[in-house]
Short mmCIF file of C-alpha atoms and ligand atoms in Angstrom, two decimals:
data_model
loop_
_atom_site.label_atom_id
_atom_site.label_comp_id
_atom_site.label_asym_id
_atom_site.label_seq_id
_atom_site.Cartn_x
_atom_site.Cartn_y
_atom_site.Cartn_z
CA UNK A 1 19.45 -17.61 -28.11
CA UNK A 2 19.73 -19.31 -24.80
CA UNK A 3 17.56 -22.06 -23.45
CA UNK A 4 18.15 -21.04 -19.89
CA UNK A 5 14.77 -20.25 -18.34
CA UNK A 6 14.70 -16.80 -16.78
CA UNK A 7 13.35 -16.51 -13.28
CA UNK A 8 10.05 -14.65 -13.08
CA UNK A 9 9.89 -11.23 -11.48
CA UNK A 10 8.05 -12.48 -8.40
CA UNK A 11 10.72 -15.10 -7.76
CA UNK A 12 13.44 -12.49 -8.17
CA UNK A 13 11.71 -10.11 -5.74
CA UNK A 14 11.33 -12.90 -3.19
CA UNK A 15 15.02 -13.76 -3.54
CA UNK A 16 15.91 -10.08 -3.06
CA UNK A 17 13.69 -9.93 0.00
CA UNK A 18 15.01 -13.11 1.64
CA UNK A 19 18.62 -12.16 0.89
CA UNK A 20 17.99 -8.69 2.34
CA UNK A 21 16.47 -10.11 5.52
CA UNK A 22 19.38 -12.56 5.91
CA UNK A 23 22.00 -9.86 5.35
CA UNK A 24 20.12 -7.58 7.77
CA UNK A 25 20.23 -10.23 10.49
CA UNK A 26 23.94 -10.84 9.92
CA UNK A 27 24.63 -7.13 10.28
CA UNK A 28 22.45 -6.96 13.39
CA UNK A 29 24.57 -9.70 14.96
CA UNK A 30 27.83 -8.12 13.83
CA UNK A 31 26.84 -4.76 15.25
CA UNK A 32 25.24 -6.07 18.43
CA UNK A 33 26.27 -4.11 21.49
CA UNK A 34 28.34 -1.53 19.65
CA UNK A 35 27.53 1.50 17.60
CA UNK A 36 29.90 0.68 14.85
CA UNK A 37 32.53 -1.83 14.02
CA UNK A 38 35.74 -0.92 12.32
CA UNK A 39 37.04 -3.47 9.86
CA UNK A 40 40.54 -3.40 8.50
CA UNK A 41 40.31 -4.26 4.85
CA UNK A 42 43.32 -3.87 2.58
CA UNK A 43 44.94 -1.57 5.08
CA UNK A 44 41.87 0.68 5.30
CA UNK A 45 39.70 1.32 8.35
CA UNK A 46 36.14 0.71 7.28
CA UNK A 47 33.21 1.46 9.56
CA UNK A 48 30.74 -1.33 8.90
CA UNK A 49 27.53 0.47 9.83
CA UNK A 50 28.40 3.73 8.15
CA UNK A 51 29.45 2.06 4.92
CA UNK A 52 26.73 -0.55 4.55
CA UNK A 53 23.68 0.16 6.72
CA UNK A 54 23.69 3.96 6.57
CA UNK A 55 25.50 3.90 3.24
CA UNK A 56 24.66 1.36 0.55
CA UNK A 57 21.45 -0.07 2.06
CA UNK A 58 20.02 3.29 3.00
CA UNK A 59 20.88 4.98 -0.29
CA UNK A 60 19.72 2.02 -2.42
CA UNK A 61 16.41 1.74 -0.55
CA UNK A 62 15.69 5.47 -0.60
CA UNK A 63 16.43 5.72 -4.33
CA UNK A 64 14.07 2.82 -4.99
CA UNK A 65 11.22 4.37 -3.00
CA UNK A 66 11.84 7.78 -4.54
CA UNK A 67 11.71 6.38 -8.07
CA UNK A 68 8.41 4.66 -7.35
CA UNK A 69 6.96 7.82 -5.86
CA UNK A 70 8.28 9.81 -8.81
CA UNK A 71 5.81 8.02 -11.05
CA UNK A 72 2.73 8.34 -8.86
CA UNK A 73 1.56 11.88 -9.66
CA UNK A 74 2.18 11.77 -13.44
CA UNK A 75 0.67 8.30 -13.64
CA UNK A 76 -2.49 9.16 -11.73
CA UNK A 77 -3.05 12.43 -13.53
CA UNK A 78 -2.38 11.21 -17.05
CA UNK A 79 -4.20 7.90 -16.83
CA UNK A 80 -7.18 9.41 -15.02
CA UNK A 81 -7.55 12.12 -17.65
CA UNK A 82 -7.42 9.38 -20.32
CA UNK A 83 -9.89 7.27 -18.37
CA UNK A 84 -12.43 10.04 -17.78
CA UNK A 85 -12.42 11.44 -21.28
CA UNK A 86 -12.99 7.96 -22.69
CA UNK A 87 -16.07 7.34 -20.55
CA UNK A 88 -19.03 7.38 -22.91
CA UNK A 89 -21.48 9.28 -20.73
CA UNK A 90 -21.02 11.46 -17.70
CA UNK A 91 -23.70 9.66 -15.70
CA UNK A 92 -21.35 6.63 -15.77
CA UNK A 93 -18.92 8.67 -13.73
CA UNK A 94 -21.35 9.27 -10.90
CA UNK A 95 -22.32 5.61 -10.83
CA UNK A 96 -18.68 4.56 -10.93
CA UNK A 97 -17.74 6.92 -8.10
CA UNK A 98 -20.67 5.88 -5.92
CA UNK A 99 -20.07 2.19 -6.41
CA UNK A 100 -16.33 2.40 -5.79
CA UNK A 101 -16.57 4.54 -2.66
CA UNK A 102 -19.40 2.38 -1.26
CA UNK A 103 -17.37 -0.80 -1.80
CA UNK A 104 -14.26 0.70 -0.22
CA UNK A 105 -16.17 1.85 2.84
CA UNK A 106 -18.10 -1.41 3.26
CA UNK A 107 -14.97 -3.60 3.00
CA UNK A 108 -13.21 -1.39 5.53
CA UNK A 109 -16.17 -1.62 7.92
CA UNK A 110 -16.16 -5.43 7.55
CA UNK A 111 -12.40 -5.49 8.24
CA UNK A 112 -12.58 -3.47 11.43
CA UNK A 113 -15.65 -5.34 12.72
CA UNK A 114 -13.78 -8.61 12.19
CA UNK A 115 -10.80 -7.18 14.06
CA UNK A 116 -12.86 -5.99 17.04
CA UNK A 117 -14.63 -9.34 17.22
CA UNK A 118 -11.35 -11.30 17.18
CA UNK A 119 -9.74 -9.00 19.74
CA UNK A 120 -12.71 -9.29 22.11
CA UNK A 121 -12.57 -13.07 21.74
CA UNK A 122 -8.85 -13.39 22.44
CA UNK A 123 -8.30 -10.42 24.79
CA UNK A 124 -4.71 -9.57 23.80
CA UNK A 125 -4.47 -6.82 26.44
CA UNK A 126 -5.23 -8.90 29.49
CA UNK A 127 -2.21 -9.25 31.73
CA UNK A 128 -0.10 -6.69 29.83
CA UNK A 129 1.52 -4.15 32.12
CA UNK A 130 1.31 -0.48 31.25
CA UNK A 131 4.80 1.06 31.34
CA UNK A 132 4.55 4.37 33.13
CA UNK A 133 7.24 5.94 30.99
CA UNK A 134 5.43 5.27 27.72
CA UNK A 135 4.95 8.36 25.62
CA UNK A 136 3.54 9.03 22.21
CA UNK A 137 3.03 12.40 20.60
CA UNK A 138 0.60 12.02 17.75
CA UNK A 139 0.66 14.31 14.77
CA UNK A 140 -2.46 16.38 14.53
CA UNK A 141 -5.18 14.35 12.77
CA UNK A 142 -7.32 16.46 10.42
CA UNK A 143 -10.87 17.44 11.47
CA UNK A 144 -13.55 15.61 9.53
CA UNK A 145 -15.08 18.77 8.02
CA UNK A 146 -11.64 19.84 6.82
CA UNK A 147 -11.16 16.42 5.24
CA UNK A 148 -14.08 17.08 2.90
CA UNK A 149 -13.08 20.67 2.13
CA UNK A 150 -9.55 19.48 1.39
CA UNK A 151 -10.74 17.24 -1.41
CA UNK A 152 -11.18 20.28 -3.65
CA UNK A 153 -7.97 21.88 -4.86
CA UNK A 154 -7.54 25.64 -5.02
CA UNK A 155 -4.30 25.20 -6.90
CA UNK A 156 -3.83 21.94 -8.83
CA UNK A 157 -0.11 22.53 -9.30
CA UNK A 158 0.26 22.80 -5.54
CA UNK A 159 -1.77 19.57 -5.14
CA UNK A 160 0.58 17.81 -7.52
CA UNK A 161 3.68 19.22 -5.85
CA UNK A 162 2.40 17.98 -2.50
CA UNK A 163 1.13 14.69 -3.94
CA UNK A 164 -2.36 15.29 -2.54
CA UNK A 165 -4.11 12.38 -4.22
CA UNK A 166 -7.78 13.28 -3.71
CA UNK A 167 -7.22 16.78 -5.05
CA UNK A 168 -5.35 15.41 -8.05
CA UNK A 169 -8.22 12.99 -8.70
CA UNK A 170 -10.80 15.78 -8.61
CA UNK A 171 -8.79 17.97 -10.98
CA UNK A 172 -8.03 15.10 -13.39
CA UNK A 173 -11.68 14.03 -13.53
CA UNK A 174 -12.85 17.59 -14.25
CA UNK A 175 -10.11 18.09 -16.83
CA UNK A 176 -10.95 14.79 -18.54
CA UNK A 177 -14.66 15.64 -18.62
CA UNK A 178 -13.96 19.05 -20.12
CA UNK A 179 -11.72 17.40 -22.71
CA UNK A 180 -14.51 15.03 -23.68
CA UNK A 181 -16.79 18.03 -24.23
CA UNK A 182 -14.28 20.02 -26.25
CA UNK A 183 -14.71 18.43 -29.69
CA UNK A 184 -11.66 18.46 -31.95
CA UNK A 185 -9.40 20.16 -29.40
CA UNK A 186 -10.29 17.50 -26.83
CA UNK A 187 -9.62 14.70 -29.31
CA UNK A 188 -6.18 16.04 -30.20
CA UNK A 189 -5.29 16.36 -26.54
CA UNK A 190 -6.68 12.89 -25.81
CA UNK A 191 -4.26 11.29 -28.24
CA UNK A 192 -1.35 13.13 -26.60
CA UNK A 193 -2.48 11.97 -23.16
CA UNK A 194 -2.86 8.42 -24.42
CA UNK A 195 0.74 8.45 -25.73
CA UNK A 196 1.94 9.93 -22.46
CA UNK A 197 0.15 7.20 -20.55
CA UNK A 198 1.90 4.51 -22.62
CA UNK A 199 5.29 6.05 -21.94
CA UNK A 200 4.67 6.31 -18.21
CA UNK A 201 3.52 2.69 -18.06
CA UNK A 202 6.72 1.70 -19.83
CA UNK A 203 8.66 3.53 -17.14
CA UNK A 204 6.78 1.52 -14.51
CA UNK A 205 7.77 -1.70 -16.29
CA UNK A 206 11.40 -0.63 -16.43
CA UNK A 207 11.40 0.20 -12.77
CA UNK A 208 9.80 -3.08 -11.77
CA UNK A 209 12.82 -4.88 -13.16
CA UNK A 210 14.96 -3.15 -10.58
CA UNK A 211 12.62 -4.10 -7.74
CA UNK A 212 14.61 -7.16 -6.55
CA UNK A 213 17.59 -4.88 -5.80
CA UNK A 214 15.45 -2.16 -4.25
CA UNK A 215 13.69 -4.67 -2.04
CA UNK A 216 17.03 -6.16 -1.01
CA UNK A 217 18.31 -2.76 0.18
CA UNK A 218 15.07 -1.93 2.01
CA UNK A 219 14.99 -5.25 3.85
CA UNK A 220 18.71 -5.26 4.68
CA UNK A 221 18.47 -1.82 6.30
CA UNK A 222 15.21 -2.59 8.08
CA UNK A 223 16.28 -5.89 9.57
CA UNK A 224 19.61 -4.50 10.78
CA UNK A 225 17.75 -1.95 12.86
CA UNK A 226 14.48 -3.72 13.68
CA UNK A 227 14.05 -4.68 17.33
CA UNK A 228 12.29 -8.03 17.18
CA UNK A 229 12.56 -8.52 20.96
CA UNK A 230 9.42 -6.46 21.60
CA UNK A 231 7.32 -8.90 19.59
CA UNK A 232 7.64 -11.55 22.31
CA UNK A 233 6.11 -9.31 24.98
CA UNK A 234 3.31 -8.27 22.64
CA UNK A 235 2.93 -11.69 21.03
CA UNK A 236 -0.83 -11.86 21.56
CA UNK A 237 -1.52 -8.43 20.07
CA UNK A 238 0.87 -9.10 17.18
CA UNK A 239 -0.65 -12.53 16.58
CA UNK A 240 -4.27 -11.29 16.56
CA UNK A 241 -3.51 -8.47 14.11
CA UNK A 242 -1.56 -10.82 11.83
CA UNK A 243 -4.25 -13.51 11.95
CA UNK A 244 -7.08 -11.09 11.14
CA UNK A 245 -5.01 -9.54 8.34
CA UNK A 246 -4.55 -12.97 6.81
CA UNK A 247 -8.19 -13.98 7.27
CA UNK A 248 -9.48 -10.77 5.76
CA UNK A 249 -6.87 -10.60 2.99
CA UNK A 250 -7.48 -14.18 1.92
CA UNK A 251 -10.88 -15.44 3.08
CA UNK A 252 -13.00 -12.26 3.08
CA UNK A 253 -11.53 -11.05 -0.20
CA UNK A 254 -12.02 -14.42 -1.87
CA UNK A 255 -15.68 -14.50 -0.79
CA UNK A 256 -16.40 -10.87 -1.72
CA UNK A 257 -14.70 -11.23 -5.11
CA UNK A 258 -16.50 -14.46 -5.93
CA UNK A 259 -19.89 -13.20 -4.75
CA UNK A 260 -19.80 -9.81 -6.41
CA UNK A 261 -17.96 -10.59 -9.64
CA UNK A 262 -17.91 -14.36 -10.06
CA UNK A 263 -14.14 -14.19 -10.70
CA UNK A 264 -11.84 -16.98 -9.60
CA UNK A 265 -10.05 -15.85 -6.39
CA UNK A 266 -7.12 -18.22 -6.95
CA UNK A 267 -6.22 -16.55 -10.24
CA UNK A 268 -6.68 -13.17 -8.61
CA UNK A 269 -4.30 -13.96 -5.74
CA UNK A 270 -1.69 -15.48 -8.06
CA UNK A 271 -1.64 -12.35 -10.16
CA UNK A 272 -1.49 -10.08 -7.13
CA UNK A 273 1.81 -11.49 -5.82
CA UNK A 274 4.08 -8.75 -7.17
CA UNK A 275 1.90 -5.87 -6.03
CA UNK A 276 1.49 -7.41 -2.57
CA UNK A 277 5.26 -7.90 -2.29
CA UNK A 278 5.82 -4.28 -3.28
CA UNK A 279 3.30 -3.18 -0.67
CA UNK A 280 4.97 -5.37 1.93
CA UNK A 281 8.47 -4.10 1.28
CA UNK A 282 7.66 -0.41 0.85
CA UNK A 283 4.93 -0.13 3.55
CA UNK A 284 3.22 2.37 1.30
CA UNK A 285 0.12 1.89 -0.84
CA UNK A 286 0.96 5.20 -2.47
CA UNK A 287 4.44 4.19 -3.56
CA UNK A 288 3.07 0.83 -4.72
CA UNK A 289 0.40 2.48 -6.85
CA UNK A 290 2.28 2.25 -10.18
CA UNK A 291 2.65 -1.51 -9.67
CA UNK A 292 -0.97 -1.93 -8.56
CA UNK A 293 -2.11 -0.06 -11.65
CA UNK A 294 0.03 -2.19 -13.93
CA UNK A 295 -1.24 -5.39 -12.27
CA UNK A 296 -4.89 -4.36 -12.36
CA UNK A 297 -4.85 -3.32 -16.03
CA UNK A 298 -2.35 -5.68 -17.62
CA UNK A 299 -2.68 -8.85 -15.55
CA UNK A 300 -6.20 -8.73 -14.16
CA UNK A 301 -7.84 -7.23 -17.24
CA UNK A 302 -9.60 -4.16 -15.82
CA UNK A 303 -9.91 -1.41 -18.43
CA UNK A 304 -7.88 1.73 -17.84
CA UNK A 305 -11.04 3.87 -17.77
CA UNK A 306 -11.99 2.16 -14.50
CA UNK A 307 -8.59 1.31 -12.98
CA UNK A 308 -7.28 4.85 -13.40
CA UNK A 309 -10.04 5.94 -11.04
CA UNK A 310 -10.38 3.02 -8.62
CA UNK A 311 -6.68 2.38 -7.93
CA UNK A 312 -5.54 5.89 -6.90
CA UNK A 313 -8.77 6.39 -4.98
CA UNK A 314 -8.21 3.06 -3.22
CA UNK A 315 -4.61 3.87 -2.34
CA UNK A 316 -5.92 6.95 -0.57
CA UNK A 317 -9.22 5.99 1.00
CA UNK A 318 -9.21 2.20 1.21
CA UNK A 319 -7.19 0.82 4.09
CA UNK A 320 -8.68 -2.42 5.30
CA UNK A 321 -5.40 -3.64 6.78
CA UNK A 322 -4.94 -0.39 8.66
CA UNK A 323 -8.50 -0.58 9.98
CA UNK A 324 -7.79 -4.07 11.29
CA UNK A 325 -4.79 -2.86 13.26
CA UNK A 326 -6.91 -0.02 14.65
CA UNK A 327 -9.71 -2.35 15.73
CA UNK A 328 -7.38 -4.71 17.56
CA UNK A 329 -5.30 -1.85 18.98
CA UNK A 330 -8.37 -0.08 20.39
CA UNK A 331 -9.55 -3.21 22.21
CA UNK A 332 -5.98 -3.93 23.35
CA UNK A 333 -5.42 -0.43 24.75
CA UNK A 334 -8.83 -0.42 26.44
CA UNK A 335 -7.96 -3.72 28.13
CA UNK A 336 -4.50 -2.57 29.25
CA UNK A 337 -5.97 0.61 30.75
CA UNK A 338 -8.90 -1.29 32.24
CA UNK A 339 -11.53 0.72 30.36
CA UNK A 340 -14.81 -0.95 29.45
CA UNK A 341 -16.06 0.08 26.05
CA UNK A 342 -19.78 -0.08 25.27
CA UNK A 343 -21.40 -1.27 22.06
CA UNK A 344 -21.90 2.36 21.05
CA UNK A 345 -18.18 2.96 21.56
CA UNK A 346 -17.37 0.06 19.24
CA UNK A 347 -19.75 1.37 16.60
CA UNK A 348 -18.05 4.73 16.99
CA UNK A 349 -14.67 3.03 16.46
CA UNK A 350 -15.92 1.37 13.26
CA UNK A 351 -17.31 4.65 11.97
CA UNK A 352 -14.31 6.82 12.87
CA UNK A 353 -11.73 4.35 11.57
CA UNK A 354 -13.61 3.95 8.31
CA UNK A 355 -13.95 7.70 7.78
CA UNK A 356 -10.45 8.48 9.05
CA UNK A 357 -9.02 6.44 6.20
CA UNK A 358 -10.61 8.87 3.73
CA UNK A 359 -8.52 11.82 4.79
CA UNK A 360 -5.13 10.17 5.15
CA UNK A 361 -2.84 8.99 2.39
CA UNK A 362 -1.33 5.51 2.22
CA UNK A 363 2.19 6.13 3.48
CA UNK A 364 4.23 4.25 6.10
CA UNK A 365 2.99 4.59 9.66
CA UNK A 366 -0.04 6.72 8.89
CA UNK A 367 -2.21 4.09 10.57
CA UNK A 368 -0.91 5.20 13.97
CA UNK A 369 -1.98 8.81 13.34
CA UNK A 370 -5.44 7.59 12.41
CA UNK A 371 -5.44 5.44 15.53
CA UNK A 372 -4.91 8.55 17.65
CA UNK A 373 -8.11 9.96 16.14
CA UNK A 374 -10.04 6.76 16.89
CA UNK A 375 -8.80 6.55 20.49
CA UNK A 376 -9.71 10.17 21.18
CA UNK A 377 -13.16 9.58 19.80
CA UNK A 378 -13.93 6.96 22.45
CA UNK A 379 -12.00 8.66 25.25
CA UNK A 380 -9.04 6.28 25.43
CA UNK A 381 -5.56 7.63 26.26
CA UNK A 382 -3.55 8.33 23.13
CA UNK A 383 -0.34 7.41 25.01
CA UNK A 384 -1.52 3.82 24.67
CA UNK A 385 -0.09 3.91 21.17
CA UNK A 386 3.39 3.90 22.70
CA UNK A 387 2.68 0.35 23.84
CA UNK A 388 2.28 -1.02 20.35
CA UNK A 389 4.68 1.16 18.42
CA UNK A 390 7.54 -1.32 18.86
CA UNK A 391 5.87 -3.98 16.74
CA UNK A 392 4.17 -1.67 14.31
CA UNK A 393 6.73 -1.78 11.52
CA UNK A 394 6.18 -5.42 10.62
CA UNK A 395 2.43 -5.03 10.97
CA UNK A 396 2.57 -1.93 8.77
CA UNK A 397 4.26 -3.96 6.04
CA UNK A 398 1.67 -6.72 6.21
CA UNK A 399 -1.34 -4.42 6.39
CA UNK A 400 -0.08 -2.45 3.39
CA UNK A 401 -0.05 -5.68 1.37
CA UNK A 402 -3.69 -6.19 2.43
CA UNK A 403 -4.58 -2.57 1.58
CA UNK A 404 -3.13 -2.96 -1.90
CA UNK A 405 -4.92 -6.29 -2.47
CA UNK A 406 -8.20 -4.65 -1.42
CA UNK A 407 -7.73 -1.83 -3.94
CA UNK A 408 -7.20 -4.36 -6.74
CA UNK A 409 -10.13 -6.51 -5.66
CA UNK A 410 -12.58 -3.61 -5.68
CA UNK A 411 -11.18 -2.50 -9.06
CA UNK A 412 -11.98 -5.95 -10.49
CA UNK A 413 -15.52 -5.93 -9.09
CA UNK A 414 -16.25 -2.42 -10.38
CA UNK A 415 -14.61 -3.16 -13.75
CA UNK A 416 -16.63 -6.34 -14.16
CA UNK A 417 -19.91 -4.71 -13.20
CA UNK A 418 -19.31 -1.79 -15.59
CA UNK A 419 -18.49 -4.12 -18.49
CA UNK A 420 -14.95 -2.73 -18.57
CA UNK A 421 -13.20 -6.01 -17.96
CA UNK A 422 -11.28 -8.32 -20.26
CA UNK A 423 -11.89 -11.89 -19.13
CA UNK A 424 -9.28 -13.30 -21.53
CA UNK A 425 -6.57 -11.19 -19.89
CA UNK A 426 -7.72 -12.35 -16.45
CA UNK A 427 -7.67 -16.00 -17.52
CA UNK A 428 -4.34 -15.77 -19.34
CA UNK A 429 -1.65 -16.91 -16.93
CA UNK A 430 1.04 -14.98 -18.75
CA UNK A 431 -0.84 -11.74 -19.29
CA UNK A 432 1.31 -8.74 -18.45
CA UNK A 433 4.33 -10.89 -17.66
CA UNK A 434 6.24 -10.70 -20.91
CA UNK A 435 6.66 -6.95 -20.72
CA UNK A 436 8.40 -7.28 -17.40
CA UNK A 437 11.35 -8.82 -19.19
CA UNK A 438 12.55 -5.60 -20.67
CA UNK A 439 15.53 -5.96 -22.93
CA UNK A 440 17.86 -3.25 -21.68
CA UNK A 441 20.13 -3.81 -24.69
CA UNK A 442 17.79 -1.65 -26.75
CA UNK A 443 18.59 1.23 -24.47
CA UNK A 444 22.31 1.13 -25.04
N1 LIG B 501 1.30 1.98 5.36
C1 LIG B 501 -0.10 1.86 5.11
C2 LIG B 501 -0.39 2.10 3.64
O1 LIG B 501 0.33 2.79 2.99
C3 LIG B 501 -0.90 2.79 5.95
C4 LIG B 501 -0.75 2.42 7.40
O2 LIG B 501 -1.42 1.46 7.82
O3 LIG B 501 0.02 3.02 8.13
O4 LIG B 501 -1.32 1.56 3.11
#
């Protein structure tokens, strides 16, 4: 037995992140002005960039992201099947779906309205010169009708292979419902699924222990290559997006949570730290989903029957942070190009950005593809995106943390209103923390 107090996971992730950023900056300085630097260590020629940046950092970071993603499909499918088949009546499902989707859409609409308002107030685009050589080739954004058709899978195995979240959700819900109606056979299967769910959650816990290292590698690679110089020239745009992200992620969420569920926002934010840090360092709500799920069920006290539905749905359709970037970016681009948008145009922006988030998954940089859709809708040049691309990486990280927090907040509200919420877990400061300290000795 040792009396030495172990650092909590959040502290370890923060240390990994800060160390990664510091190491990234050192490498950036070392490599400044040259493609690679050859070091002579113990008589060997070692190329610094190839060995560390493209070697260790890249490999470590990619393995971390891949292992998170590895858990997403099995986790969503298994826990959603468990969740649906444990719902007492099928009408609860319709109510649950309606409530969740409505909350996701309303919070996104609030976020983008706030963003447009702030951008109009501060005018980040005034005085910014349009570079004539700016180019941006957007990926094709899906048509809205196709978005709805695409929700229904024709081949669930294909949906799983491609990680198409909405299709997986539809299949899992139907499968879970059928299981609930299948008497003894359904019950036997339900106990298998429940065991599977426990094992997958254990895998999430194991993986979270490695997060400080994964985050270190991700940050070290990113900050070696990140061009921070562009931020100065776009300081106003960057500042407005960041400010609105913070206001929405802290103030709006605290008010909405308090008003609609009566829960204490301070406790909520304290418990969300790990998930938000994961979102920040991976820039992907999808990859963060296992951690969000663990946080929502084990730390915040939402029952699995609700969280298994609200979290994956949120990671796919709820992107408040992304909507904020789109709102500010639209006003910014309109100002740079000298286009006056009308009130109808702004309403169109709110509507398109809110609906666009339904059809696109939460992965890094997807916000820019959605932005192309929004700009086209109001007749603004899509090339405008080239102006803001330079500072998008850091904003992507921050808005993903907001997206993830929004998913958890709505899960709490829905859980509370459906009576599927454990207040003692929410109030317990240490809930869900002990399991993070996995004793790897057992595995030897
Ligand atoms: N990276 C964001 C997410 O995964 C989406 C985006 O804004 O690009 O939530």
